[in-house]
């Protein structure tokens, strides 16, 4: 059963006392095992170099807006990507002065994998400074690899920048030529369409349509007026006879009344009966007829004679009716002509609107191509200047700020660290095993545990009592183990000192 934490050290110590030889052998195994591991632990040498990222030179502010310089947000990732690229690592793996003759592709792949696993790229405390670190088991190889890797990175970066700028310029130049051809084709299509479609503008045709519609309305109104005049003349003509007979009176009243009637008929051809002159004539005729009646009444009659003749009013109305019918025919002919002209102008307007839509499409295509072409011209000049900057090394550049140093001492865990840790781990190992055993041992070690787990009260506990013989044997065993432990520690320290001093390997 698990031992309470407050009694755990006491029970662990009791287990160590009861198993002295086992504890001693555990101490020997752990301490000397750690020493053996330290003796065969491979040494690691480390060499470091520092690269400076120069992204704030004097050329950059001067060329702002005229050229594009290389921009990198994460310098560490950029350096690591280039440095651990296959092209750089392949060149490094092929250097026989570092690795010796590399006969097979498998050996080359092994070297590349080893370099990639042992290289570390990280930031330093100062900004724009990047540290390159390489670890290996040979000091000379570590130094050579770090030095050559830094130089290969600088060369590869410069070459890559020049190639990137040149490719960018060539790409933009190719796009400029392509859009120049498209722009010329768009301009030619627009010019040909404008030459083939000369219907005028929508404003001109719109004014023409408005004028024709107004003239057509006037013609329709004129037709209505002429028809009304024709109907009036036909109505008046139906009330007149072609030949009239009349009594010719000898007095002046009859002659005067006849003149006024003629005048009245003439006015009725032009005006309505409500016209003031017509009303005045009617009143005069009525007055003359009244006077004539009075004269006849008082005089007892007068001599008169009858005669037949063509009705001049009928002839005049017939003439006016002919004119009205001719006017109606003329107005209807004008209406038909205006309608045809209006339809033609509307068709022309529809054609102009379709042409304007096509012109808008062609113009939009031309303007888009021209806008892109102008923008590409500017970008090509920027790409040209940027290419010159990268060729002459005025853009973003990397410089070796601190060359790799030759490693004089190994880094990481050495034999000294294992030797110092061996004795300490050897002494802790028996206690650790004893504590673990007490926690997993199913036996009941104290009465409090039994009472806690079963609920049965424990009245008393009987301790183990050893005999005097057992105590003497235990003391002799303890002395022997202590002697062997001191002897083992002495041998341990002697070997550790000899290995550290270089007496033994």
Short mmCIF file of C-alpha atoms in Angstrom, two decimals:
data_model
loop_
_atom_site.label_atom_id
_atom_site.label_comp_id
_atom_site.label_asym_id
_atom_site.label_seq_id
_atom_site.Cartn_x
_atom_site.Cartn_y
_atom_site.Cartn_z
CA UNK A 1 0.00 0.00 0.00
CA UNK A 2 1.11 3.56 -0.68
CA UNK A 3 3.03 5.13 2.19
CA UNK A 4 2.00 8.60 3.42
CA UNK A 5 4.35 11.35 2.35
CA UNK A 6 5.40 12.23 5.90
CA UNK A 7 6.56 8.64 6.51
CA UNK A 8 8.01 8.06 3.03
CA UNK A 9 11.64 9.18 3.78
CA UNK A 10 11.74 6.94 6.87
CA UNK A 11 10.42 3.89 5.01
CA UNK A 12 12.76 4.51 2.04
CA UNK A 13 15.76 4.71 4.37
CA UNK A 14 14.60 1.47 6.05
CA UNK A 15 14.46 -0.25 2.63
CA UNK A 16 18.01 0.92 1.82
CA UNK A 17 19.28 -0.40 5.17
CA UNK A 18 17.60 -3.73 4.59
CA UNK A 19 19.03 -3.98 1.05
CA UNK A 20 22.53 -2.55 1.49
CA UNK A 21 24.20 -4.64 -1.20
CA UNK A 22 21.50 -3.90 -3.75
CA UNK A 23 21.78 -0.18 -3.03
CA UNK A 24 25.56 -0.38 -3.36
CA UNK A 25 25.37 -2.11 -6.73
CA UNK A 26 22.79 0.39 -7.95
CA UNK A 27 25.16 3.19 -6.94
CA UNK A 28 28.02 1.51 -8.82
CA UNK A 29 25.92 0.84 -11.92
CA UNK A 30 24.54 4.39 -12.19
CA UNK A 31 27.75 6.28 -11.36
CA UNK A 32 30.15 4.17 -13.46
CA UNK A 33 27.53 3.83 -16.21
CA UNK A 34 27.32 7.62 -16.43
CA UNK A 35 31.13 7.78 -16.49
CA UNK A 36 31.29 5.25 -19.35
CA UNK A 37 28.66 7.18 -21.30
CA UNK A 38 30.71 10.35 -20.82
CA UNK A 39 33.84 8.56 -21.99
CA UNK A 40 32.20 7.50 -25.26
CA UNK A 41 30.06 10.59 -25.71
CA UNK A 42 31.05 12.22 -29.04
CA UNK A 43 32.58 15.65 -28.80
CA UNK A 44 30.83 18.52 -30.55
CA UNK A 45 32.63 21.58 -31.84
CA UNK A 46 30.76 24.74 -32.76
CA UNK A 47 31.79 27.63 -34.97
CA UNK A 48 29.77 30.81 -35.39
CA UNK A 49 29.73 33.59 -37.94
CA UNK A 50 27.68 36.79 -38.07
CA UNK A 51 26.13 38.21 -41.25
CA UNK A 52 24.96 41.83 -41.47
CA UNK A 53 21.85 42.64 -43.50
CA UNK A 54 22.38 46.03 -45.15
CA UNK A 55 18.94 47.33 -46.14
CA UNK A 56 19.45 51.04 -45.39
CA UNK A 57 22.16 52.30 -47.72
CA UNK A 58 22.39 55.85 -49.08
CA UNK A 59 21.12 54.90 -52.55
CA UNK A 60 17.74 53.72 -51.31
CA UNK A 61 16.26 57.11 -50.23
CA UNK A 62 17.68 58.75 -53.36
CA UNK A 63 15.95 56.23 -55.64
CA UNK A 64 12.67 56.10 -53.70
CA UNK A 65 9.82 55.91 -56.19
CA UNK A 66 12.16 55.49 -59.17
CA UNK A 67 13.42 51.99 -58.46
CA UNK A 68 12.41 48.96 -56.45
CA UNK A 69 14.93 47.46 -54.09
CA UNK A 70 14.64 44.00 -52.64
CA UNK A 71 12.53 43.96 -49.46
CA UNK A 72 12.61 41.13 -46.94
CA UNK A 73 10.41 41.12 -43.86
CA UNK A 74 11.91 38.08 -42.13
CA UNK A 75 15.66 38.19 -42.67
CA UNK A 76 16.28 35.02 -40.69
CA UNK A 77 13.86 32.97 -42.77
CA UNK A 78 15.30 34.43 -45.98
CA UNK A 79 18.89 33.63 -44.96
CA UNK A 80 17.92 30.13 -43.85
CA UNK A 81 16.00 29.48 -47.06
CA UNK A 82 18.95 30.44 -49.28
CA UNK A 83 21.65 28.92 -47.08
CA UNK A 84 19.93 25.56 -46.78
CA UNK A 85 18.91 25.43 -50.43
CA UNK A 86 19.97 22.37 -52.32
CA UNK A 87 22.14 24.33 -54.74
CA UNK A 88 24.25 25.83 -51.95
CA UNK A 89 24.49 22.58 -49.97
CA UNK A 90 25.41 20.61 -53.09
CA UNK A 91 28.28 22.98 -53.85
CA UNK A 92 29.46 22.68 -50.25
CA UNK A 93 29.20 18.88 -50.24
CA UNK A 94 31.35 18.68 -53.39
CA UNK A 95 34.34 20.42 -51.75
CA UNK A 96 36.92 17.65 -51.42
CA UNK A 97 39.22 19.78 -49.25
CA UNK A 98 36.60 19.52 -46.49
CA UNK A 99 34.98 16.10 -46.95
CA UNK A 100 37.56 14.30 -49.01
CA UNK A 101 36.63 12.41 -52.18
CA UNK A 102 32.87 11.91 -52.45
CA UNK A 103 32.46 8.89 -54.71
CA UNK A 104 28.71 8.17 -54.63
CA UNK A 105 25.52 10.13 -54.72
CA UNK A 106 24.43 8.44 -51.50
CA UNK A 107 27.52 9.82 -49.72
CA UNK A 108 26.78 13.27 -51.09
CA UNK A 109 23.16 13.07 -49.89
CA UNK A 110 24.41 12.01 -46.46
CA UNK A 111 26.70 15.04 -46.26
CA UNK A 112 23.87 17.36 -47.37
CA UNK A 113 21.54 15.92 -44.76
CA UNK A 114 24.23 16.23 -42.08
CA UNK A 115 24.87 19.89 -42.91
CA UNK A 116 21.16 20.71 -42.97
CA UNK A 117 20.64 19.08 -39.54
CA UNK A 118 23.66 20.76 -37.89
CA UNK A 119 23.25 24.31 -39.21
CA UNK A 120 21.32 26.86 -37.14
CA UNK A 121 20.37 30.36 -38.29
CA UNK A 122 19.13 32.76 -35.64
CA UNK A 123 18.97 36.41 -34.70
CA UNK A 124 21.47 38.11 -32.46
CA UNK A 125 20.78 40.90 -30.00
CA UNK A 126 21.46 43.69 -32.50
CA UNK A 127 18.99 44.30 -35.34
CA UNK A 128 19.92 43.20 -38.87
CA UNK A 129 22.60 40.85 -37.51
CA UNK A 130 22.13 37.13 -38.14
CA UNK A 131 24.22 34.40 -36.55
CA UNK A 132 25.17 31.21 -38.38
CA UNK A 133 26.15 28.25 -36.25
CA UNK A 134 27.44 24.84 -37.31
CA UNK A 135 28.21 21.81 -35.13
CA UNK A 136 30.35 18.77 -35.94
CA UNK A 137 32.75 16.35 -34.29
CA UNK A 138 35.87 17.81 -35.95
CA UNK A 139 37.06 21.32 -35.16
CA UNK A 140 38.73 21.87 -38.54
CA UNK A 141 35.67 20.69 -40.45
CA UNK A 142 33.39 22.88 -38.36
CA UNK A 143 35.53 25.92 -39.12
CA UNK A 144 35.81 25.16 -42.83
CA UNK A 145 32.09 24.44 -43.28
CA UNK A 146 31.01 27.60 -41.45
CA UNK A 147 33.42 29.76 -43.43
CA UNK A 148 32.56 28.28 -46.81
CA UNK A 149 28.83 28.27 -46.05
CA UNK A 150 28.89 31.99 -45.22
CA UNK A 151 30.78 32.80 -48.39
CA UNK A 152 28.56 30.59 -50.54
CA UNK A 153 25.51 32.32 -49.09
CA UNK A 154 26.89 35.76 -50.00
CA UNK A 155 27.74 34.63 -53.54
CA UNK A 156 24.41 32.89 -54.02
CA UNK A 157 22.47 35.90 -52.72
CA UNK A 158 24.22 38.32 -55.05
CA UNK A 159 23.75 35.99 -58.01
CA UNK A 160 20.12 35.37 -57.13
CA UNK A 161 19.41 39.10 -56.80
CA UNK A 162 20.93 39.87 -60.17
CA UNK A 163 19.07 37.00 -61.80
CA UNK A 164 15.79 38.00 -60.16
CA UNK A 165 16.15 41.62 -61.29
CA UNK A 166 17.06 40.57 -64.82
CA UNK A 167 14.12 38.15 -65.01
CA UNK A 168 11.79 40.84 -63.67
CA UNK A 169 12.99 43.32 -66.30
CA UNK A 170 12.67 40.79 -69.11
CA UNK A 171 9.18 39.83 -67.98
CA UNK A 172 7.98 43.45 -67.79
CA UNK A 173 9.58 44.21 -71.15
CA UNK A 174 7.79 41.25 -72.73
CA UNK A 175 4.48 42.44 -71.26
CA UNK A 176 5.11 45.97 -72.59
CA UNK A 177 5.57 44.63 -76.11
CA UNK A 178 2.48 42.43 -75.83
CA UNK A 179 0.27 45.29 -74.62
CA UNK A 180 1.72 47.60 -77.25
CA UNK A 181 0.43 45.19 -79.91
CA UNK A 182 -2.97 44.99 -78.18
CA UNK A 183 -3.12 48.79 -77.91
CA UNK A 184 -2.41 49.22 -81.62
CA UNK A 185 -5.08 46.65 -82.49
CA UNK A 186 -7.65 48.40 -80.23
CA UNK A 187 -6.82 51.77 -81.78
CA UNK A 188 -7.18 50.36 -85.30
CA UNK A 189 -10.57 48.77 -84.50
CA UNK A 190 -11.87 52.05 -83.05
CA UNK A 191 -10.66 54.07 -86.04
CA UNK A 192 -12.19 51.67 -88.58
CA UNK A 193 -15.53 51.62 -86.78
CA UNK A 194 -15.69 55.43 -86.68
CA UNK A 195 -14.92 55.61 -90.39
CA UNK A 196 -17.62 53.07 -91.29
CA UNK A 197 -20.38 54.64 -89.15
CA UNK A 198 -21.04 58.34 -89.99
CA UNK A 199 -24.65 58.74 -88.88
CA UNK A 200 -23.90 61.81 -86.83
CA UNK A 201 -24.40 62.39 -83.16
CA UNK A 202 -27.34 61.59 -80.93
CA UNK A 203 -27.88 65.30 -80.11
CA UNK A 204 -28.24 66.26 -83.78
CA UNK A 205 -30.63 63.41 -84.54
CA UNK A 206 -32.57 64.12 -81.34
CA UNK A 207 -33.09 67.75 -82.42
CA UNK A 208 -34.19 66.57 -85.84
CA UNK A 209 -36.70 64.13 -84.30
CA UNK A 210 -38.11 66.86 -82.03
CA UNK A 211 -38.55 69.20 -85.01
CA UNK A 212 -40.30 66.50 -87.08
CA UNK A 213 -42.59 65.57 -84.18
CA UNK A 214 -43.54 69.24 -83.78
CA UNK A 215 -44.23 69.61 -87.53
CA UNK A 216 -46.25 66.38 -87.48
CA UNK A 217 -48.37 67.69 -84.63
CA UNK A 218 -48.96 70.94 -86.56
CA UNK A 219 -49.94 68.94 -89.67
CA UNK A 220 -52.39 66.81 -87.66
CA UNK A 221 -53.88 69.94 -86.12
CA UNK A 222 -54.16 71.54 -89.58
CA UNK A 223 -55.94 68.43 -90.91
CA UNK A 224 -58.45 68.59 -88.08
CA UNK A 225 -59.07 72.29 -88.78
CA UNK A 226 -59.42 71.67 -92.54
CA UNK A 227 -61.85 68.80 -91.92
CA UNK A 228 -63.89 71.05 -89.63
CA UNK A 229 -63.92 73.79 -92.31
CA UNK A 230 -64.96 71.24 -94.97
CA UNK A 231 -67.82 69.98 -92.82
CA UNK A 232 -68.97 73.58 -92.21
CA UNK A 233 -68.88 74.37 -95.95
CA UNK A 234 -70.75 71.15 -96.80
CA UNK A 235 -73.36 72.04 -94.19
CA UNK A 236 -73.78 75.56 -95.61
CA UNK A 237 -73.76 74.27 -99.19
CA UNK A 238 -76.58 71.84 -98.41
CA UNK A 239 -78.77 74.80 -97.32
CA UNK A 240 -78.34 76.72 -100.57
CA UNK A 241 -79.96 76.11 -103.94
CA UNK A 242 -78.03 76.25 -107.15
CA UNK A 243 -80.65 78.56 -108.91
CA UNK A 244 -82.64 81.24 -107.13
CA UNK A 245 -85.77 83.17 -108.07
CA UNK A 246 -86.39 86.56 -106.54
CA UNK A 247 -88.83 89.36 -106.67
CA UNK A 248 -87.24 92.60 -107.70
CA UNK A 249 -88.89 95.43 -105.75
CA UNK A 250 -88.91 98.88 -106.99
CA UNK A 251 -88.26 100.44 -103.67
CA UNK A 252 -84.90 100.98 -101.99
CA UNK A 253 -85.68 98.73 -99.01
CA UNK A 254 -85.45 95.54 -101.07
CA UNK A 255 -82.14 96.53 -102.63
CA UNK A 256 -80.66 97.48 -99.27
CA UNK A 257 -81.80 94.25 -97.62
CA UNK A 258 -80.32 92.18 -100.48
CA UNK A 259 -76.92 93.89 -100.09
CA UNK A 260 -76.90 93.32 -96.38
CA UNK A 261 -77.78 89.62 -96.85
CA UNK A 262 -74.88 89.20 -99.26
CA UNK A 263 -72.58 90.79 -96.79
CA UNK A 264 -73.98 88.60 -94.03
CA UNK A 265 -73.42 85.45 -96.09
CA UNK A 266 -69.82 86.49 -96.75
CA UNK A 267 -69.13 86.97 -93.05
CA UNK A 268 -70.70 83.62 -92.16
CA UNK A 269 -68.18 81.89 -94.40
CA UNK A 270 -65.43 83.11 -92.07
CA UNK A 271 -67.00 83.72 -88.67
CA UNK A 272 -69.62 82.19 -86.43
CA UNK A 273 -73.02 83.74 -85.82
CA UNK A 274 -71.76 85.09 -82.50
CA UNK A 275 -69.35 87.41 -84.33
CA UNK A 276 -70.27 91.08 -83.51
CA UNK A 277 -70.45 92.23 -87.17
CA UNK A 278 -72.83 89.36 -88.01
CA UNK A 279 -75.06 90.26 -85.07
CA UNK A 280 -75.06 93.94 -86.16
CA UNK A 281 -75.98 92.99 -89.78
CA UNK A 282 -78.84 90.80 -88.56
CA UNK A 283 -80.19 93.68 -86.53
CA UNK A 284 -79.92 96.05 -89.54
CA UNK A 285 -81.70 93.56 -91.84
CA UNK A 286 -84.44 93.07 -89.26
CA UNK A 287 -84.86 96.83 -88.95
CA UNK A 288 -85.03 97.33 -92.74
CA UNK A 289 -87.59 94.54 -93.09
CA UNK A 290 -89.70 96.15 -90.37
CA UNK A 291 -89.48 99.50 -92.13
CA UNK A 292 -90.38 97.88 -95.48
CA UNK A 293 -93.39 96.19 -93.90
CA UNK A 294 -94.59 99.48 -92.49
CA UNK A 295 -94.11 101.16 -95.87
CA UNK A 296 -96.08 98.44 -97.65
CA UNK A 297 -98.81 98.70 -95.07
CA UNK A 298 -99.14 102.40 -95.46
CA UNK A 299 -98.71 102.56 -99.28
CA UNK A 300 -100.98 99.72 -100.22
CA UNK A 301 -98.31 97.70 -102.15
CA UNK A 302 -95.69 98.26 -104.79
CA UNK A 303 -94.85 96.89 -108.22
CA UNK A 304 -92.39 94.00 -108.38
CA UNK A 305 -91.08 91.41 -110.88
CA UNK A 306 -89.49 87.93 -110.52
CA UNK A 307 -86.35 86.63 -112.24
CA UNK A 308 -84.19 83.37 -112.14
CA UNK A 309 -80.34 83.25 -111.86
CA UNK A 310 -77.38 81.16 -110.51
CA UNK A 311 -76.97 81.48 -106.76
CA UNK A 312 -73.67 83.34 -106.20
CA UNK A 313 -73.48 82.14 -102.60
CA UNK A 314 -73.73 78.51 -103.77
CA UNK A 315 -70.92 79.08 -106.27
CA UNK A 316 -68.75 80.77 -103.69
CA UNK A 317 -69.37 77.95 -101.18
CA UNK A 318 -68.57 75.36 -103.87
CA UNK A 319 -65.26 77.10 -104.55
CA UNK A 320 -64.36 77.26 -100.87
CA UNK A 321 -65.24 73.58 -100.46
CA UNK A 322 -62.89 72.61 -103.30
CA UNK A 323 -60.10 74.59 -101.70
CA UNK A 324 -60.78 72.91 -98.33
CA UNK A 325 -60.64 69.41 -99.89
CA UNK A 326 -57.39 70.25 -101.68
CA UNK A 327 -55.96 71.59 -98.44
CA UNK A 328 -56.91 68.35 -96.64
CA UNK A 329 -55.15 66.27 -99.33
CA UNK A 330 -52.09 68.50 -99.11
CA UNK A 331 -51.96 68.25 -95.31
CA UNK A 332 -52.39 64.47 -95.37
CA UNK A 333 -49.58 64.14 -97.89
CA UNK A 334 -47.42 66.30 -95.63
CA UNK A 335 -48.39 64.12 -92.64
CA UNK A 336 -47.34 60.95 -94.46
CA UNK A 337 -44.03 62.49 -95.47
CA UNK A 338 -43.35 63.69 -91.95
CA UNK A 339 -44.24 60.26 -90.54
CA UNK A 340 -41.81 58.56 -92.93
CA UNK A 341 -39.06 61.05 -92.09
CA UNK A 342 -39.71 60.60 -88.37
CA UNK A 343 -39.51 56.82 -88.65
CA UNK A 344 -36.28 57.09 -90.60
CA UNK A 345 -34.78 59.42 -88.01
CA UNK A 346 -35.83 57.10 -85.18
CA UNK A 347 -34.18 54.18 -86.97
CA UNK A 348 -31.11 56.36 -87.38
CA UNK A 349 -31.22 57.21 -83.66
CA UNK A 350 -31.40 53.52 -82.75
CA UNK A 351 -28.45 52.81 -85.02
CA UNK A 352 -26.49 55.69 -83.45
CA UNK A 353 -27.22 54.37 -79.95
CA UNK A 354 -26.03 50.91 -80.94
CA UNK A 355 -22.95 52.48 -82.48
CA UNK A 356 -22.33 54.51 -79.32
CA UNK A 357 -22.49 51.32 -77.23
CA UNK A 358 -20.00 49.71 -79.59
CA UNK A 359 -17.83 52.83 -79.54
CA UNK A 360 -17.96 52.87 -75.73
CA UNK A 361 -16.86 49.24 -75.67
CA UNK A 362 -14.04 49.87 -78.14
CA UNK A 363 -13.02 53.05 -76.30
CA UNK A 364 -13.06 51.26 -72.95
CA UNK A 365 -10.93 48.47 -74.36
CA UNK A 366 -8.53 51.02 -75.81
CA UNK A 367 -8.32 53.03 -72.57
CA UNK A 368 -7.77 49.91 -70.44
CA UNK A 369 -4.99 48.73 -72.74
CA UNK A 370 -3.48 52.22 -72.80
CA UNK A 371 -3.63 52.51 -69.00
CA UNK A 372 -1.94 49.14 -68.54
CA UNK A 373 0.57 49.95 -71.25
CA UNK A 374 1.51 53.30 -69.63
CA UNK A 375 1.81 51.63 -66.24
CA UNK A 376 4.00 48.89 -67.69
CA UNK A 377 6.24 51.48 -69.32
CA UNK A 378 6.85 53.06 -65.91
CA UNK A 379 7.41 49.68 -64.32
CA UNK A 380 9.87 48.70 -67.03
CA UNK A 381 11.97 51.79 -66.35
CA UNK A 382 11.84 51.06 -62.63
CA UNK A 383 12.85 47.47 -63.32
CA UNK A 384 15.73 48.71 -65.47
CA UNK A 385 17.04 50.98 -62.69
CA UNK A 386 16.47 48.23 -60.09
CA UNK A 387 18.47 45.81 -62.21
CA UNK A 388 21.35 48.28 -62.36
CA UNK A 389 21.17 48.76 -58.59
CA UNK A 390 21.34 45.01 -57.95
CA UNK A 391 24.13 44.53 -60.49
CA UNK A 392 26.20 47.24 -58.81
CA UNK A 393 25.31 46.01 -55.32
CA UNK A 394 23.40 49.09 -54.11
CA UNK A 395 20.20 47.32 -53.04
CA UNK A 396 19.62 44.92 -50.19
CA UNK A 397 22.96 43.22 -49.50
CA UNK A 398 24.50 40.77 -47.04
CA UNK A 399 27.97 41.19 -45.61
CA UNK A 400 30.09 38.99 -43.36
CA UNK A 401 30.26 41.08 -40.21
CA UNK A 402 32.11 38.55 -38.08
CA UNK A 403 34.07 35.76 -39.72
CA UNK A 404 33.78 32.25 -38.22
CA UNK A 405 36.37 31.50 -35.52
CA UNK A 406 38.30 28.27 -35.15
CA UNK A 407 36.77 26.31 -32.21
CA UNK A 408 39.43 25.57 -29.59
CA UNK A 409 37.18 23.71 -27.16
CA UNK A 410 34.26 21.38 -27.71
CA UNK A 411 30.79 22.62 -26.93
CA UNK A 412 27.85 20.90 -25.35
CA UNK A 413 28.16 18.01 -22.86
CA UNK A 414 31.75 16.88 -22.29
CA UNK A 415 33.33 14.14 -20.19
CA UNK A 416 33.71 16.55 -17.29
CA UNK A 417 29.96 17.14 -17.13
CA UNK A 418 29.24 13.39 -17.14
CA UNK A 419 31.91 12.79 -14.47
CA UNK A 420 30.46 15.42 -12.14
CA UNK A 421 26.91 14.18 -12.68
CA UNK A 422 27.81 10.48 -12.25
CA UNK A 423 28.46 10.48 -8.46
CA UNK A 424 25.45 12.65 -7.78
CA UNK A 425 23.13 10.44 -9.85
CA UNK A 426 24.66 7.29 -8.31
CA UNK A 427 23.86 8.52 -4.80
CA UNK A 428 20.32 9.54 -5.71
CA UNK A 429 19.50 6.35 -7.57
CA UNK A 430 19.10 4.02 -4.49
CA UNK A 431 16.85 6.56 -2.77
CA UNK A 432 14.75 6.98 -5.90
CA UNK A 433 14.33 3.21 -6.30
CA UNK A 434 13.50 2.79 -2.59
CA UNK A 435 10.81 5.51 -2.75
CA UNK A 436 9.29 3.97 -5.89
CA UNK A 437 9.31 0.51 -4.28
CA UNK A 438 7.56 1.80 -1.16
CA UNK A 439 4.82 3.31 -3.27
CA UNK A 440 4.09 0.13 -5.25
CA UNK A 441 4.75 -2.47 -2.49
CA UNK A 442 1.38 -4.03 -1.44
CA UNK A 443 2.54 -4.83 2.11
CA UNK A 444 1.21 -2.86 5.08
CA UNK A 445 4.09 -0.98 6.66
CA UNK A 446 2.34 1.10 9.36
CA UNK A 447 -0.72 0.66 11.54
CA UNK A 448 -2.18 3.99 10.50
CA UNK A 449 -2.43 2.77 6.88
CA UNK A 450 -4.29 -0.39 7.96
CA UNK A 451 -6.72 1.55 10.12
CA UNK A 452 -7.27 4.16 7.38
CA UNK A 453 -7.99 1.57 4.65
CA UNK A 454 -10.04 -0.98 6.68
CA UNK A 455 -11.63 1.18 9.39
CA UNK A 456 -10.52 -1.36 12.06
CA UNK A 457 -8.84 0.33 15.05
CA UNK A 458 -5.20 -0.72 15.64
CA UNK A 459 -4.49 -1.23 19.35
CA UNK A 460 -0.71 -1.74 19.15
CA UNK A 461 2.18 -2.46 16.78
CA UNK A 462 5.06 -4.84 17.46
CA UNK A 463 8.40 -3.63 16.01
CA UNK A 464 10.99 -5.96 14.55
CA UNK A 465 13.65 -6.76 17.15
CA UNK A 466 16.97 -8.11 15.87
CA UNK A 467 19.30 -10.36 17.89
CA UNK A 468 22.82 -9.30 18.91
CA UNK A 469 24.26 -11.66 16.27
CA UNK A 470 22.17 -10.07 13.55
CA UNK A 471 23.27 -6.61 14.66
CA UNK A 472 26.98 -7.62 14.55
CA UNK A 473 26.59 -9.11 11.09
CA UNK A 474 24.79 -5.97 9.93
CA UNK A 475 27.55 -3.71 11.25
CA UNK A 476 30.25 -5.77 9.51
CA UNK A 477 28.25 -5.68 6.27
CA UNK A 478 27.89 -1.90 6.59
CA UNK A 479 31.62 -1.42 7.09
CA UNK A 480 32.47 -3.56 4.07
CA UNK A 481 29.99 -1.69 1.87
CA UNK A 482 31.29 1.68 3.05
CA UNK A 483 34.85 0.59 2.34
CA UNK A 484 33.95 -0.60 -1.13
CA UNK A 485 31.97 2.60 -1.74
CA UNK A 486 34.94 4.78 -0.73
CA UNK A 487 37.24 2.64 -2.89
CA UNK A 488 34.83 2.93 -5.83
CA UNK A 489 34.63 6.71 -5.43
CA UNK A 490 38.42 6.88 -5.36
CA UNK A 491 38.71 4.85 -8.55
CA UNK A 492 35.98 6.99 -10.10
CA UNK A 493 37.76 10.24 -9.25
CA UNK A 494 41.15 8.88 -10.35
CA UNK A 495 39.88 7.83 -13.77
CA UNK A 496 38.03 11.08 -14.18
CA UNK A 497 41.16 13.11 -13.37
CA UNK A 498 43.35 11.01 -15.70
CA UNK A 499 40.85 11.38 -18.53
CA UNK A 500 40.54 15.12 -17.98
CA UNK A 501 44.34 15.50 -17.84
CA UNK A 502 44.74 13.51 -21.04
CA UNK A 503 46.63 10.60 -19.50
CA UNK A 504 44.05 8.16 -20.85
CA UNK A 505 41.64 8.51 -23.71
#
